[in-house]
C-alpha positions as a LaTeX table, in Angstrom:
\begin{tabular}{lrrr}
\hline
Residue & $x$ (\AA) & $y$ (\AA) & $z$ (\AA) \\
\hline
Cys1 & $-45.64$ & 99.64 & $-155.07$ \\
Ile2 & $-44.09$ & 102.40 & $-157.18$ \\
Arg3 & $-47.05$ & 102.39 & $-159.53$ \\
Trp4 & $-49.52$ & 102.81 & $-156.65$ \\
Phe5 & $-47.48$ & 105.75 & $-155.31$ \\
Ala6 & $-47.41$ & 107.44 & $-158.70$ \\
Met7 & $-51.16$ & 107.03 & $-159.16$ \\
Ser8 & $-52.02$ & 108.34 & $-155.70$ \\
Asn9 & $-50.26$ & 111.65 & $-156.38$ \\
Thr10 & $-52.38$ & 112.36 & $-159.46$ \\
Glu11 & $-55.76$ & 111.85 & $-157.77$ \\
Lys12 & $-57.96$ & 114.87 & $-157.14$ \\
Lys13 & $-58.45$ & 115.87 & $-153.52$ \\
Val14 & $-61.29$ & 117.68 & $-151.78$ \\
Lys15 & $-61.06$ & 119.49 & $-148.45$ \\
Val16 & $-64.11$ & 119.41 & $-146.19$ \\
Gln17 & $-64.66$ & 121.44 & $-143.01$ \\
Leu18 & $-67.27$ & 120.71 & $-140.33$ \\
Val19 & $-69.08$ & 123.99 & $-139.66$ \\
Arg20 & $-72.12$ & 122.83 & $-137.68$ \\
Ser21 & $-72.50$ & 120.37 & $-134.84$ \\
Pro22 & $-74.06$ & 117.00 & $-135.68$ \\
Ile23 & $-75.73$ & 116.91 & $-132.24$ \\
Gly24 & $-79.47$ & 116.55 & $-132.78$ \\
Cys25 & $-79.03$ & 115.14 & $-136.28$ \\
Lys26 & $-79.91$ & 111.66 & $-137.46$ \\
Gln27 & $-77.50$ & 108.94 & $-136.37$ \\
Ser28 & $-76.70$ & 108.08 & $-139.98$ \\
His29 & $-75.65$ & 111.69 & $-140.58$ \\
Arg30 & $-73.42$ & 111.62 & $-137.49$ \\
Asp31 & $-71.87$ & 108.39 & $-138.78$ \\
Thr32 & $-71.26$ & 110.05 & $-142.16$ \\
Val33 & $-69.44$ & 112.95 & $-140.45$ \\
Arg34 & $-67.18$ & 110.46 & $-138.67$ \\
Gly35 & $-66.70$ & 108.51 & $-141.89$ \\
Leu36 & $-65.34$ & 111.65 & $-143.55$ \\
Gly37 & $-62.78$ & 111.94 & $-140.75$ \\
Leu38 & $-64.33$ & 114.99 & $-139.10$ \\
Arg39 & $-64.32$ & 115.17 & $-135.31$ \\
Arg40 & $-64.84$ & 118.72 & $-134.01$ \\
Ile41 & $-66.31$ & 121.96 & $-135.31$ \\
Asn42 & $-63.90$ & 123.58 & $-137.80$ \\
Ser43 & $-61.93$ & 120.34 & $-138.23$ \\
Val44 & $-60.73$ & 119.86 & $-141.81$ \\
Ser45 & $-60.25$ & 116.60 & $-143.68$ \\
Glu46 & $-58.60$ & 116.15 & $-147.07$ \\
Leu47 & $-60.15$ & 113.27 & $-149.02$ \\
Val48 & $-59.78$ & 111.67 & $-152.42$ \\
Asp49 & $-62.48$ & 113.01 & $-154.73$ \\
Thr50 & $-64.55$ & 109.92 & $-155.57$ \\
Pro51 & $-68.28$ & 109.48 & $-156.23$ \\
Ala52 & $-68.66$ & 107.83 & $-152.80$ \\
Val53 & $-67.10$ & 110.80 & $-151.01$ \\
Arg54 & $-69.19$ & 113.21 & $-153.09$ \\
Gly55 & $-72.33$ & 111.35 & $-152.03$ \\
Met56 & $-71.33$ & 111.53 & $-148.37$ \\
Ile57 & $-70.73$ & 115.28 & $-148.69$ \\
Asn58 & $-74.11$ & 115.76 & $-150.41$ \\
Lys59 & $-75.83$ & 113.83 & $-147.63$ \\
Ile60 & $-74.55$ & 116.19 & $-144.92$ \\
Asp61 & $-74.20$ & 119.37 & $-146.99$ \\
Tyr62 & $-75.90$ & 121.41 & $-144.24$ \\
Leu63 & $-73.12$ & 120.46 & $-141.76$ \\
Val64 & $-69.99$ & 120.93 & $-143.89$ \\
Arg65 & $-68.24$ & 123.40 & $-146.16$ \\
Val66 & $-66.09$ & 122.36 & $-149.11$ \\
Leu67 & $-62.85$ & 124.36 & $-149.15$ \\
\hline
\end{tabular}
């Protein structure tokens, strides 16, 4: 338990902000927005920087801004 806590503090984080509405976008893109934890315009989510998260951000790069 202590080891997991120590490792989680050293991981890189990335902040993502939803800047455009996913209305009118493909359903898979809307699902990706929700998967990143974004709900409303200008909502911000702080995520662990992994290749999976990077791929999700690249998929919907026209909807989000990386802070």
